[in-house]
mmCIF file of C-alpha atoms in Angstrom:
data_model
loop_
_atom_site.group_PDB
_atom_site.id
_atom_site.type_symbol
_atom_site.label_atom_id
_atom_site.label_comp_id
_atom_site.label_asym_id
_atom_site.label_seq_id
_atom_site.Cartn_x
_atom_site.Cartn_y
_atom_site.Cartn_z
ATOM 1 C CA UNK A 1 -26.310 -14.057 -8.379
ATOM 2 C CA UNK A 2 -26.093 -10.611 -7.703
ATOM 3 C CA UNK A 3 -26.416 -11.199 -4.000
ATOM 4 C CA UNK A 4 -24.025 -13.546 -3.537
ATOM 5 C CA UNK A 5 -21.603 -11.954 -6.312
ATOM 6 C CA UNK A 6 -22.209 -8.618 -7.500
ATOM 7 C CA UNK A 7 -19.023 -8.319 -8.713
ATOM 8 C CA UNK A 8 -18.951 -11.200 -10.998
ATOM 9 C CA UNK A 9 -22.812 -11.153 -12.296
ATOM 10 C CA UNK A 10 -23.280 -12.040 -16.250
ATOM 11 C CA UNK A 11 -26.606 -11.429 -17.998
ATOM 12 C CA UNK A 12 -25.497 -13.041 -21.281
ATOM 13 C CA UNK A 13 -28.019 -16.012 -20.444
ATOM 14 C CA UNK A 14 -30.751 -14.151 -18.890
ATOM 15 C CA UNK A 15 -33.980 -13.827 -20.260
ATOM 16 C CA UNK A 16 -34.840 -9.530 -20.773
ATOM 17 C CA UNK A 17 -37.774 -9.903 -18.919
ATOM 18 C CA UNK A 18 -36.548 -11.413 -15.759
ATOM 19 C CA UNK A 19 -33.498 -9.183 -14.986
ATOM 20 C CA UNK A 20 -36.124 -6.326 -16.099
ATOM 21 C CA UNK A 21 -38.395 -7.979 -13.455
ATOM 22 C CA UNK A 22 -35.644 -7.910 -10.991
ATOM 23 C CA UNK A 23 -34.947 -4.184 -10.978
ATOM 24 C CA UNK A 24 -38.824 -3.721 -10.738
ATOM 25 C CA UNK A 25 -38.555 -5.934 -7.240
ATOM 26 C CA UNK A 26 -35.467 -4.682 -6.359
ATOM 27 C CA UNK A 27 -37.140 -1.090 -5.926
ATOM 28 C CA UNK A 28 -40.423 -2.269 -4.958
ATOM 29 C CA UNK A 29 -38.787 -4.660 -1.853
ATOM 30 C CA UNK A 30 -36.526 -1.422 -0.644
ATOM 31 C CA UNK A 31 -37.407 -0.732 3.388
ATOM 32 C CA UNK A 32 -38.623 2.755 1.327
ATOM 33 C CA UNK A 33 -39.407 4.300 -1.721
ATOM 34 C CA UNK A 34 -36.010 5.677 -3.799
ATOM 35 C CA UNK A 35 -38.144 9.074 -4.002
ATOM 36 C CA UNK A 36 -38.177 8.738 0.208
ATOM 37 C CA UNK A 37 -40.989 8.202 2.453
ATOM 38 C CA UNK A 38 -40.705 12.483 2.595
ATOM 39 C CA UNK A 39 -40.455 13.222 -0.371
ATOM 40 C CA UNK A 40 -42.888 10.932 -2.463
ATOM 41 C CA UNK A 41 -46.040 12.495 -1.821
ATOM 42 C CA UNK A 42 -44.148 15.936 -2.936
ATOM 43 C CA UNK A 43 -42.964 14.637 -6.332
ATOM 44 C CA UNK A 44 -47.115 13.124 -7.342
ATOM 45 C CA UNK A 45 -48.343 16.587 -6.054
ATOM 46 C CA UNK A 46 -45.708 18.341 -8.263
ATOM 47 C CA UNK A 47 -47.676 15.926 -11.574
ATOM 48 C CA UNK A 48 -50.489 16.346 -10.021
ATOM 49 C CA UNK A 49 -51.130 20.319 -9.159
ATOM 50 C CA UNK A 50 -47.737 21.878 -10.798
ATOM 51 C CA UNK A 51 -48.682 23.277 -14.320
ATOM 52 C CA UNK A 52 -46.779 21.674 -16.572
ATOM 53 C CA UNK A 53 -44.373 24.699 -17.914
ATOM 54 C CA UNK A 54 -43.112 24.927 -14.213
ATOM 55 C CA UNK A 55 -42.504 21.135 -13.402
ATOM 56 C CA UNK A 56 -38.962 20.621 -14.538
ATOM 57 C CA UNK A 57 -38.105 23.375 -12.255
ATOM 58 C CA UNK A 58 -40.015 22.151 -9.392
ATOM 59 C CA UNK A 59 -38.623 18.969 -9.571
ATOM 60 C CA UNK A 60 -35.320 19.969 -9.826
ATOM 61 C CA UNK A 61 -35.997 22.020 -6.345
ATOM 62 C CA UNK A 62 -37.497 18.421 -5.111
ATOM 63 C CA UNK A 63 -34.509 16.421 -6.141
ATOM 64 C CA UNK A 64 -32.175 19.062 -4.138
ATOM 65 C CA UNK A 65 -34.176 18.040 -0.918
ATOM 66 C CA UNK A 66 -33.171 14.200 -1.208
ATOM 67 C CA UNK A 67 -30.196 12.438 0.616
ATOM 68 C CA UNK A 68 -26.931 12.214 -1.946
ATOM 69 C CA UNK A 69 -27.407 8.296 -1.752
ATOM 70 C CA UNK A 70 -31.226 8.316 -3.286
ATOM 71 C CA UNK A 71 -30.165 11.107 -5.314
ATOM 72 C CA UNK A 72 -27.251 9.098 -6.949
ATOM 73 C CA UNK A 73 -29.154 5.842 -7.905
ATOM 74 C CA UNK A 74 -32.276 8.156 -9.316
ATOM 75 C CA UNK A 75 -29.757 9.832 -11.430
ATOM 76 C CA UNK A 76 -27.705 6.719 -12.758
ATOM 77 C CA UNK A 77 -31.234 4.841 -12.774
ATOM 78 C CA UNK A 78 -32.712 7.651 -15.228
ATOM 79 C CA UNK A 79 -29.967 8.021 -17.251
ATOM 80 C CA UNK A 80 -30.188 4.140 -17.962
ATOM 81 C CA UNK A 81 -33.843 4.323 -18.574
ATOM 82 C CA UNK A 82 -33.458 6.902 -21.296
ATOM 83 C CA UNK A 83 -30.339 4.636 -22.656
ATOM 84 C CA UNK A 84 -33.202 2.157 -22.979
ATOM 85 C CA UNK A 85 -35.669 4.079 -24.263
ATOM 86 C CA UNK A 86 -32.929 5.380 -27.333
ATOM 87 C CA UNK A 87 -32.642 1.557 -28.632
ATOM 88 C CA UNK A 88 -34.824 1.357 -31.478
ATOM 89 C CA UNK A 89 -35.727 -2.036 -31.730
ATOM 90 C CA UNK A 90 -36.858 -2.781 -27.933
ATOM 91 C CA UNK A 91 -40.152 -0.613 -28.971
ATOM 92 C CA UNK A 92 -40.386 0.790 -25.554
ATOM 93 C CA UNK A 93 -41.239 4.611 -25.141
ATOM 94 C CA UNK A 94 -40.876 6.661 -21.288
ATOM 95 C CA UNK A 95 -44.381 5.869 -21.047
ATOM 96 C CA UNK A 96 -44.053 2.320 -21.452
ATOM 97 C CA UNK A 97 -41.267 2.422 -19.193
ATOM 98 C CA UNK A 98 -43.006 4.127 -16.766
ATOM 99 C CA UNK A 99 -46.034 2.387 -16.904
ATOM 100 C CA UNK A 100 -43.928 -0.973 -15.776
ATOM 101 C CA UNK A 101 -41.474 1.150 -13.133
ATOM 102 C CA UNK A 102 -43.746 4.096 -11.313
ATOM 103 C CA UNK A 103 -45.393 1.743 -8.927
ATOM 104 C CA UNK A 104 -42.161 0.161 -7.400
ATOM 105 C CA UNK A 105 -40.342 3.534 -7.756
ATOM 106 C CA UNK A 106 -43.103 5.351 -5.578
ATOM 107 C CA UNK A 107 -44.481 2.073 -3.875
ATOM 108 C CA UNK A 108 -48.010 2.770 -5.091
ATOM 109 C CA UNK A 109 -50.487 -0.499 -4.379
ATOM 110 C CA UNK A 110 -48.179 -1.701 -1.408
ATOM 111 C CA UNK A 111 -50.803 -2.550 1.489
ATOM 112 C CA UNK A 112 -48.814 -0.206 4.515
ATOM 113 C CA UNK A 113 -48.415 -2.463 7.887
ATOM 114 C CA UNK A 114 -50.338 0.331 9.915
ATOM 115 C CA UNK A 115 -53.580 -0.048 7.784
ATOM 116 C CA UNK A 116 -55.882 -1.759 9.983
ATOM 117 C CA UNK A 117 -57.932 -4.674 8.359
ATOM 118 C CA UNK A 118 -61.500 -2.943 8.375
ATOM 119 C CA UNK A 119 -59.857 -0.015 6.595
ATOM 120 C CA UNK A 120 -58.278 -2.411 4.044
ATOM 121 C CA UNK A 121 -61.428 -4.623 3.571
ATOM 122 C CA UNK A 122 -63.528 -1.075 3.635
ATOM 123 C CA UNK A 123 -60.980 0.374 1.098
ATOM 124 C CA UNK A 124 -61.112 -2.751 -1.686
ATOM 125 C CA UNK A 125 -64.884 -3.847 -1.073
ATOM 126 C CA UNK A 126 -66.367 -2.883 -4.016
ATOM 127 C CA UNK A 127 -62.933 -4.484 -6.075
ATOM 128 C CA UNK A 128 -62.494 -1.084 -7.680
ATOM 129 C CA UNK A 129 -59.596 1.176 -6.781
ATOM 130 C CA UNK A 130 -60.483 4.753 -5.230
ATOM 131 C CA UNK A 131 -60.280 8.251 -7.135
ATOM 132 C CA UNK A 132 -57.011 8.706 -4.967
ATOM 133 C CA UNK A 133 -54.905 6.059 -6.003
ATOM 134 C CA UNK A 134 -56.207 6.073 -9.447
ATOM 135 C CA UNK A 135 -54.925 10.067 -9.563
ATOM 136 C CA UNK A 136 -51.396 8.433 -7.836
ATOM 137 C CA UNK A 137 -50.925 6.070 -10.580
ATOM 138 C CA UNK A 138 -51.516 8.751 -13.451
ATOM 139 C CA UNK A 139 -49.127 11.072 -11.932
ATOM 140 C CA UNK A 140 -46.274 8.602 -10.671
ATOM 141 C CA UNK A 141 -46.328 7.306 -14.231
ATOM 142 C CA UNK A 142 -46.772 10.710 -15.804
ATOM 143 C CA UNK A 143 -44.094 12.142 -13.534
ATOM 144 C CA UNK A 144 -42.016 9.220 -14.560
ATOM 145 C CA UNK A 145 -41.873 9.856 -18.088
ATOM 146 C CA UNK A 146 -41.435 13.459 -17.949
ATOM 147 C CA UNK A 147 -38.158 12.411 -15.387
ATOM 148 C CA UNK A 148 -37.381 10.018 -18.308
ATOM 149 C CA UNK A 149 -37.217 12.523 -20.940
ATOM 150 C CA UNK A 150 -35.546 15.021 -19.023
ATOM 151 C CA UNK A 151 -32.997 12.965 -16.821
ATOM 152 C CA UNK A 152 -30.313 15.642 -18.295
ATOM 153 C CA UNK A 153 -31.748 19.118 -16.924
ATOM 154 C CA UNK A 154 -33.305 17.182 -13.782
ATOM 155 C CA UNK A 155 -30.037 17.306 -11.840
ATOM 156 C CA UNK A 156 -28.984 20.709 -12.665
ATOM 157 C CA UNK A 157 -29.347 24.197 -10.109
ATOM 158 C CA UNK A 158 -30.006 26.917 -11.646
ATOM 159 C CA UNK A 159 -27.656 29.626 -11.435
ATOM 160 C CA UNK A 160 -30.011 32.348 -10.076
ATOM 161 C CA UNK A 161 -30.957 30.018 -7.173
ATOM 162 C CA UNK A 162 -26.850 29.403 -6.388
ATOM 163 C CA UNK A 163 -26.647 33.111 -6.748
ATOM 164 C CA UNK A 164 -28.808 33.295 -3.841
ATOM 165 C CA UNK A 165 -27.667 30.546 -1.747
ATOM 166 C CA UNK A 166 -25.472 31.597 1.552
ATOM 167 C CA UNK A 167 -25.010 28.337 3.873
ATOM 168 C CA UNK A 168 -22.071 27.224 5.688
ATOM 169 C CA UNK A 169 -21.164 24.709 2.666
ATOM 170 C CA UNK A 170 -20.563 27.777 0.422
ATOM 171 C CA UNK A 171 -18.822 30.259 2.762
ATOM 172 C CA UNK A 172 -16.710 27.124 3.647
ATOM 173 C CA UNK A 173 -15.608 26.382 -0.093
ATOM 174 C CA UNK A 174 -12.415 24.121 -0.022
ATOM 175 C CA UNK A 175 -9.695 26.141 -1.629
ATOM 176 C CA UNK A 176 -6.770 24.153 -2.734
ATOM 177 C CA UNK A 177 -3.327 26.168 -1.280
ATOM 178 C CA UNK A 178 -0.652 26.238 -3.275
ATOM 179 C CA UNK A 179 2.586 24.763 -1.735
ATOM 180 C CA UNK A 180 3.692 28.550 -0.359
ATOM 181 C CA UNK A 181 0.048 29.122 1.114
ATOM 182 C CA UNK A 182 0.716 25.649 3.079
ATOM 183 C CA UNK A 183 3.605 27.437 4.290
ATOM 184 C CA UNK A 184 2.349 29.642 5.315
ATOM 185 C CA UNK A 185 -0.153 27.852 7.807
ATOM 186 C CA UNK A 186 2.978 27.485 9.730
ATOM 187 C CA UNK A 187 5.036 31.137 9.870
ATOM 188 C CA UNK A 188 5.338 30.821 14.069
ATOM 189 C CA UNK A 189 7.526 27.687 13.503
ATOM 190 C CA UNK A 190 9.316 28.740 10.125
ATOM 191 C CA UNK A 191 6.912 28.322 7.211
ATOM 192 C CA UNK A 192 7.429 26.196 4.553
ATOM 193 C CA UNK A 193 5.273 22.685 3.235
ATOM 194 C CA UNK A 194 8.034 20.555 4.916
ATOM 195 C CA UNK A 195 6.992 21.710 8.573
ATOM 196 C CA UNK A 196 3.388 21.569 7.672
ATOM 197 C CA UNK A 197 3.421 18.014 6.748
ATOM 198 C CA UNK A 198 5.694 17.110 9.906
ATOM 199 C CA UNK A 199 3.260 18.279 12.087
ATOM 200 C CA UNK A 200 0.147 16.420 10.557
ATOM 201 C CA UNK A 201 2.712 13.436 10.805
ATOM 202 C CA UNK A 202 3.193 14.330 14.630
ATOM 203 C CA UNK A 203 -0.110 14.808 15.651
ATOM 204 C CA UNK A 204 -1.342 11.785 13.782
ATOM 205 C CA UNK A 205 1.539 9.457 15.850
ATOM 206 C CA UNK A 206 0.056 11.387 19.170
ATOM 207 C CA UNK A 207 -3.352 10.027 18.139
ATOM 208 C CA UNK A 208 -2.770 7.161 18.175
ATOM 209 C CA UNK A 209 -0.604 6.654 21.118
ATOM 210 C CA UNK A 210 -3.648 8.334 22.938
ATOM 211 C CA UNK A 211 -5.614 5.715 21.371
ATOM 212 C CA UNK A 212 -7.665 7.928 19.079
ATOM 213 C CA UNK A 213 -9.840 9.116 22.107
ATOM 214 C CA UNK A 214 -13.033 11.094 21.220
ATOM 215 C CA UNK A 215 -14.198 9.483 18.021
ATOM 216 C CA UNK A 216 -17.645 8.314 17.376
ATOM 217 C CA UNK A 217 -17.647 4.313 16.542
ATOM 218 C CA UNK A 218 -20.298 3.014 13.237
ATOM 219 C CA UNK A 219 -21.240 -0.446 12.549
ATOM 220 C CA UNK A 220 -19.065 -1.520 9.639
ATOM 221 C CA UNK A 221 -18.171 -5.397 7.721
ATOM 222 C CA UNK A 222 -16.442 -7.598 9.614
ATOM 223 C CA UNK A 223 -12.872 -7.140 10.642
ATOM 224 C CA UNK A 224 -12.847 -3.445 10.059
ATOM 225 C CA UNK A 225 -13.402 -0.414 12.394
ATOM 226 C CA UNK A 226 -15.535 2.621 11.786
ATOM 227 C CA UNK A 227 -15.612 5.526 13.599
ATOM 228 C CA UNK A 228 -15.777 9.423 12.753
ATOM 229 C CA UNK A 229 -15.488 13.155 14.281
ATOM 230 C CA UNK A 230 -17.013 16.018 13.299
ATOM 231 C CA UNK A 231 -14.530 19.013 12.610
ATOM 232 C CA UNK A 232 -15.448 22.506 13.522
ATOM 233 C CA UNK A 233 -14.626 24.844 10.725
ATOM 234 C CA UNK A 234 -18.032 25.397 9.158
ATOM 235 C CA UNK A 235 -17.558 22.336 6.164
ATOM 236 C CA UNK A 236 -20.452 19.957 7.193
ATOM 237 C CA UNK A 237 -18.154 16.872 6.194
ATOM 238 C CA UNK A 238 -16.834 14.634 8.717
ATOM 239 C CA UNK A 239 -13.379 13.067 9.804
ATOM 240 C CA UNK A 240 -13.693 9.256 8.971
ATOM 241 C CA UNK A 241 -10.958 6.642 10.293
ATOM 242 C CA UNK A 242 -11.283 2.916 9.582
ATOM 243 C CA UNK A 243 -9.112 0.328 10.360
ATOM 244 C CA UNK A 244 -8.614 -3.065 9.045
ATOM 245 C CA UNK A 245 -5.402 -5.994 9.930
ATOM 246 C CA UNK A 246 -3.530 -6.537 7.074
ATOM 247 C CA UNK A 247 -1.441 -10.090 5.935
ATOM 248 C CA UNK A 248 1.634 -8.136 5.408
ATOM 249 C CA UNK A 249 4.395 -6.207 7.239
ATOM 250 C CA UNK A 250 3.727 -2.233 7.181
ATOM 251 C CA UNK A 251 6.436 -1.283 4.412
ATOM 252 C CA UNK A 252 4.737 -4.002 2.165
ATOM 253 C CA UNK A 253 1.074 -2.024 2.728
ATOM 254 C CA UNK A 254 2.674 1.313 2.231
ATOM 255 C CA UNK A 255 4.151 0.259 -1.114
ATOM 256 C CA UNK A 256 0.935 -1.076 -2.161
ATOM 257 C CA UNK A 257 -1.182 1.624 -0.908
ATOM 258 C CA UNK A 258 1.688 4.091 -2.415
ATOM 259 C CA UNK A 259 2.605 2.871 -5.806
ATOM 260 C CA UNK A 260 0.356 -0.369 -6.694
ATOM 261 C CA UNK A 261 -3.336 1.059 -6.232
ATOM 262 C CA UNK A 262 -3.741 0.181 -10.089
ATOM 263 C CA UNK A 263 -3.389 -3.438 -8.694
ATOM 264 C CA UNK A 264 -6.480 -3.837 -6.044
ATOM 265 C CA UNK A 265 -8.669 -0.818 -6.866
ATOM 266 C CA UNK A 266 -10.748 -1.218 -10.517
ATOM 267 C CA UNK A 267 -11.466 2.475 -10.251
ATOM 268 C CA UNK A 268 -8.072 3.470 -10.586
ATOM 269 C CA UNK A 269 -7.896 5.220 -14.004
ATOM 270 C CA UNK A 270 -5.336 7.148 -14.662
ATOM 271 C CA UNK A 271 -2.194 8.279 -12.525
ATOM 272 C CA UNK A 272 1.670 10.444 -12.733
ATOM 273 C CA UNK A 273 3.917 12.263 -10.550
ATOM 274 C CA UNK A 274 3.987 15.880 -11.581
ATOM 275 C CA UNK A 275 6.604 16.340 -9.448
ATOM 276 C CA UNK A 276 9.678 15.241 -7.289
ATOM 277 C CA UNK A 277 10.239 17.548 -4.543
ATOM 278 C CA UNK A 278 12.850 14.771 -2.102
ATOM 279 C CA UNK A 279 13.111 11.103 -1.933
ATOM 280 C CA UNK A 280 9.868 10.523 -0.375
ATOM 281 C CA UNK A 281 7.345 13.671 -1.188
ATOM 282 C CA UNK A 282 5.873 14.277 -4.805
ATOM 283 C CA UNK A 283 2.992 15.898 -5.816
ATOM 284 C CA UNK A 284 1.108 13.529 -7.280
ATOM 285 C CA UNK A 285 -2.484 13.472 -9.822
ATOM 286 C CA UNK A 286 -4.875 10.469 -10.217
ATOM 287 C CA UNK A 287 -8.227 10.130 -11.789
ATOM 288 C CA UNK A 288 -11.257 7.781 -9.845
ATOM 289 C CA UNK A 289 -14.186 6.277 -11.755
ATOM 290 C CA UNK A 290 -17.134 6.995 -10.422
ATOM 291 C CA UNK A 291 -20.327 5.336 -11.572
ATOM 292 C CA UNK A 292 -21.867 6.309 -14.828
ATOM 293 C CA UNK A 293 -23.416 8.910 -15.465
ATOM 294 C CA UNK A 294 -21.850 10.359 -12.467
ATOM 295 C CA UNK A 295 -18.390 11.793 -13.644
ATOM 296 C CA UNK A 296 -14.812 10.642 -12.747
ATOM 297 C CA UNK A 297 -13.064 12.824 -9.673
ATOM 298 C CA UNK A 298 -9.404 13.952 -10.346
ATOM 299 C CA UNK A 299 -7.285 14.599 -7.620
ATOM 300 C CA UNK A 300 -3.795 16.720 -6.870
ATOM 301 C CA UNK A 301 -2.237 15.836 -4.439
ATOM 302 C CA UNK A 302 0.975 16.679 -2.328
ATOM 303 C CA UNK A 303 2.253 13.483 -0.212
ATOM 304 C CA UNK A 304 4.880 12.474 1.871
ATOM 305 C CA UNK A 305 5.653 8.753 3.435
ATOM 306 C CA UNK A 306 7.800 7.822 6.516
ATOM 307 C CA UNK A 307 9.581 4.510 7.469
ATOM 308 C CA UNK A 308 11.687 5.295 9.810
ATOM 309 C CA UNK A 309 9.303 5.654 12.971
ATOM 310 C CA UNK A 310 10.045 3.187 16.369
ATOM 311 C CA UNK A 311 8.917 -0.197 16.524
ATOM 312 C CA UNK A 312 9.223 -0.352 12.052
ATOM 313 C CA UNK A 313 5.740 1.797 11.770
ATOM 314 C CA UNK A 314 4.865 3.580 8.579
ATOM 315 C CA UNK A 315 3.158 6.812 7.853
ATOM 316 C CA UNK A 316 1.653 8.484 4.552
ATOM 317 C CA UNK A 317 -0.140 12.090 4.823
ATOM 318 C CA UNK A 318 -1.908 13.873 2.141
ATOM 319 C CA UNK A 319 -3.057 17.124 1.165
ATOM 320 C CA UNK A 320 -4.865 18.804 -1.810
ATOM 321 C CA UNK A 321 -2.600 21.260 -3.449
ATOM 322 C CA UNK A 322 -2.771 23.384 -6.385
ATOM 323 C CA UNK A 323 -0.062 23.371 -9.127
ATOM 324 C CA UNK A 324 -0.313 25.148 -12.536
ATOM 325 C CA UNK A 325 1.685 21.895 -14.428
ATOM 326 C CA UNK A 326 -1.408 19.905 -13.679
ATOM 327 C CA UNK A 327 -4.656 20.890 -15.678
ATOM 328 C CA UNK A 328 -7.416 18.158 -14.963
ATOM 329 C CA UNK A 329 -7.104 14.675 -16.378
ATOM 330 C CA UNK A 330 -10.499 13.813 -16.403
ATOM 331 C CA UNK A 331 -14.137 14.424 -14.849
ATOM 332 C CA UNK A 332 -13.841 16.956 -11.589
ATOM 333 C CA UNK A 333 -11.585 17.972 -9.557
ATOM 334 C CA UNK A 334 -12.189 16.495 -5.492
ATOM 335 C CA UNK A 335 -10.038 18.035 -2.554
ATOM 336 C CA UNK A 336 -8.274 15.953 0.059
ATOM 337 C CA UNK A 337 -9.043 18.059 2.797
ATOM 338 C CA UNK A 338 -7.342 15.022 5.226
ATOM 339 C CA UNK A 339 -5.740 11.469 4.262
ATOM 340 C CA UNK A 340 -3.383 10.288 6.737
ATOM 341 C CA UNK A 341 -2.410 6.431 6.760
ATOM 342 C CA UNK A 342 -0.891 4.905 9.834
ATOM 343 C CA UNK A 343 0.372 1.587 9.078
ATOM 344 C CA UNK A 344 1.181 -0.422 12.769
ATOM 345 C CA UNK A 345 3.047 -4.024 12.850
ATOM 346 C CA UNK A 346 0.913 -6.348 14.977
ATOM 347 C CA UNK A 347 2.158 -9.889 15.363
ATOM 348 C CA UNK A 348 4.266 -11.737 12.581
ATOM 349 C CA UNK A 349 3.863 -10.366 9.357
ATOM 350 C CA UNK A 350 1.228 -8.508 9.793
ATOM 351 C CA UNK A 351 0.103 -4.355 9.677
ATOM 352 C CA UNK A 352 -3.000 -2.358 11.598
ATOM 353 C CA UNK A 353 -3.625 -0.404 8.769
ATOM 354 C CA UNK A 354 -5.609 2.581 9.757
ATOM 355 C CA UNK A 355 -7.038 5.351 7.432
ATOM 356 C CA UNK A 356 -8.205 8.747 8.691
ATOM 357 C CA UNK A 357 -9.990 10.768 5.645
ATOM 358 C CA UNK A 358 -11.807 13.945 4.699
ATOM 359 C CA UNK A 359 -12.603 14.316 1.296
ATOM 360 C CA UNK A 360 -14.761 16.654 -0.722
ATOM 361 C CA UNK A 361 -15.799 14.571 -3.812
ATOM 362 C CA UNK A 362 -18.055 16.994 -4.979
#
């Protein structure tokens, strides 16, 4: 079921045991562990050699070292876990918990491919496990627990360690401009938003006319194109672009992109226009769910949208602004460093819809 329809999965007839049971296998049958192939010896040394008064802080050090992906689902997984752990009448404690979970979450007792036979047989003769994995197990499911118990201090950084940080993600902060600091981007040719946003809308149409030469292709699902480029300004985050053919001719997509998002995307929370500045470009706030316990991003943005280009294409650019009529709506605020849509008629009622993006969600 939740192969084959994750979006439509019910529970309601589902013994607790078996969907428990699938979330053990779920983690256990990952390519690796969620606490990495790196990073999972680090985490049972930190239970196993750490004194105890100094392991939330170690781990929290740990946890900084992971990818934002593993990072993620150990948060959201955690936080569920002590939901769990908070219902009275299940009777079952972080240790209990972790007694069931620590050996898929670390993938303890999984036979690696590269043991060799005579070191397997030579391992399990005597059908007793060694000292090693028997100190593995305590501290996975010790480590566990305490993770557990502390899943809300686990993903904070302390202040005196930011204090200290200089990398090129900090010195790069994304600052917001105001609509005049826009302007100002462009004195040489006059200087005001309007110019600004013309020229993103130029250089986006000479893009694409040069075929959008110079960008790195991914693997992506079917029908739809991947490709990035990296930007060099110091910000570590890439320039994505995907494309995808749409059933519908381009002012139909730019409507629905533009003013129906509530309609297609379940995330869509909350939206207004702060403000009209001409018939097509409004600053414009919207808040995204993100998944629990991670919160919700709100975003302020200043766009403008174009039908009038040859051959009946459509274009929609936008740009994180400030403005001090729009205090956040929910969760944190994300900058649009780049959105540009290009939407292309190909063939009889249908759009290439292409979307270039560089976002800061964090």
């Amino acid at each position: 079921m939740n192969e084959s329809s994750p979006e439509n999965v019910s529970y309601e007839d589902q013994s607790a045991y078996d969907v428990a049971d699938m979330v053990k296998q779920f983690f256990r049958d990952l390519p690796e562990p969620l606490l990495t192939s790196k990073l999972g010896e680090t985490f049972l040394h930190i239970y196993q050699y750490v004194p105890k008064e100094q392991q939330l802080q170690t781990v929290q050090a740990a946890i900084m070292l992971m990818s934002d992906e593993n990072r993620e689902v150990l948060q959201t997984l955690l936080f569920f876990l002590n939901d769990v752990t908070s219902v009275e009448e299940n009777q079952m404690t972080p240790m209990n918990i972790a007694v069931c979970l620590a050996p898929s979450l670390f993938h303890l007792n999984i036979i690696k491919k590269e043991s060799s036979p005579r070191a397997m047989q030579k391992k399990y003769a005597n059908g007793k496990p060694d000292q090693k994995d028997l100190s593995e197990n305590l501290a996975a499911t010790q480590g566990l627990t305490h993770m557990i118990t502390e899943c809300d201090k686990l993903f904070e950084i302390p202040h005196d360690m930011v204090a200290q940080s200089r990398n090129s993600y900090v010195d790069a902060e994304v600052h917001s401009p105001t609509l005049e600091e826009l302007g100002k981007q462009m004195e040489d040719e006059g200087g005001n938003y309007q110019i600004y946003l013309e020229s993103v809308m130029q250089n986006l149409c000479k893009e694409a006319k040069e075929k959008f030469k110079g960008w790195v292709a991914c693997s992506s699902i079917e029908n739809t194109d991947l490709s990035y480029k990296k930007v060099g300004d110091g910000n570590p985050l890439r320039l994505w672009k995907a494309s995808v053919e749409v059933e519908a001719p381009p002012s139909v997509v730019l409507n629905r992109v533009l003013r129906e998002r509530h309609l297609w995307d379940e995330d869509f929370l909350q939206w207004k226009v702060i403000e009209t500045l001409d018939k097509q470009t409004e600053i414009y706030q919207y808040v995204l769910n993100s998944m629990a316990p991670h919160p919700a991003r709100d975003f302020l943005v200043l766009r403008t949208w174009r039908t009038d280009f040859p051959k009946g294409m459509c274009v929609l650019v936008t740009v994180s602004v400030e403005h001090e009529e729009a205090p956040l709506m929910g969760g944190v605020r994300a900058a649009v460093i780049d959105s540009q849509y290009l939407i292309e008629p190909c063939g009889s009622g249908k759009s290439r819809l292409t979307h270039i993006c560089r976002i800061d969600l964090k």
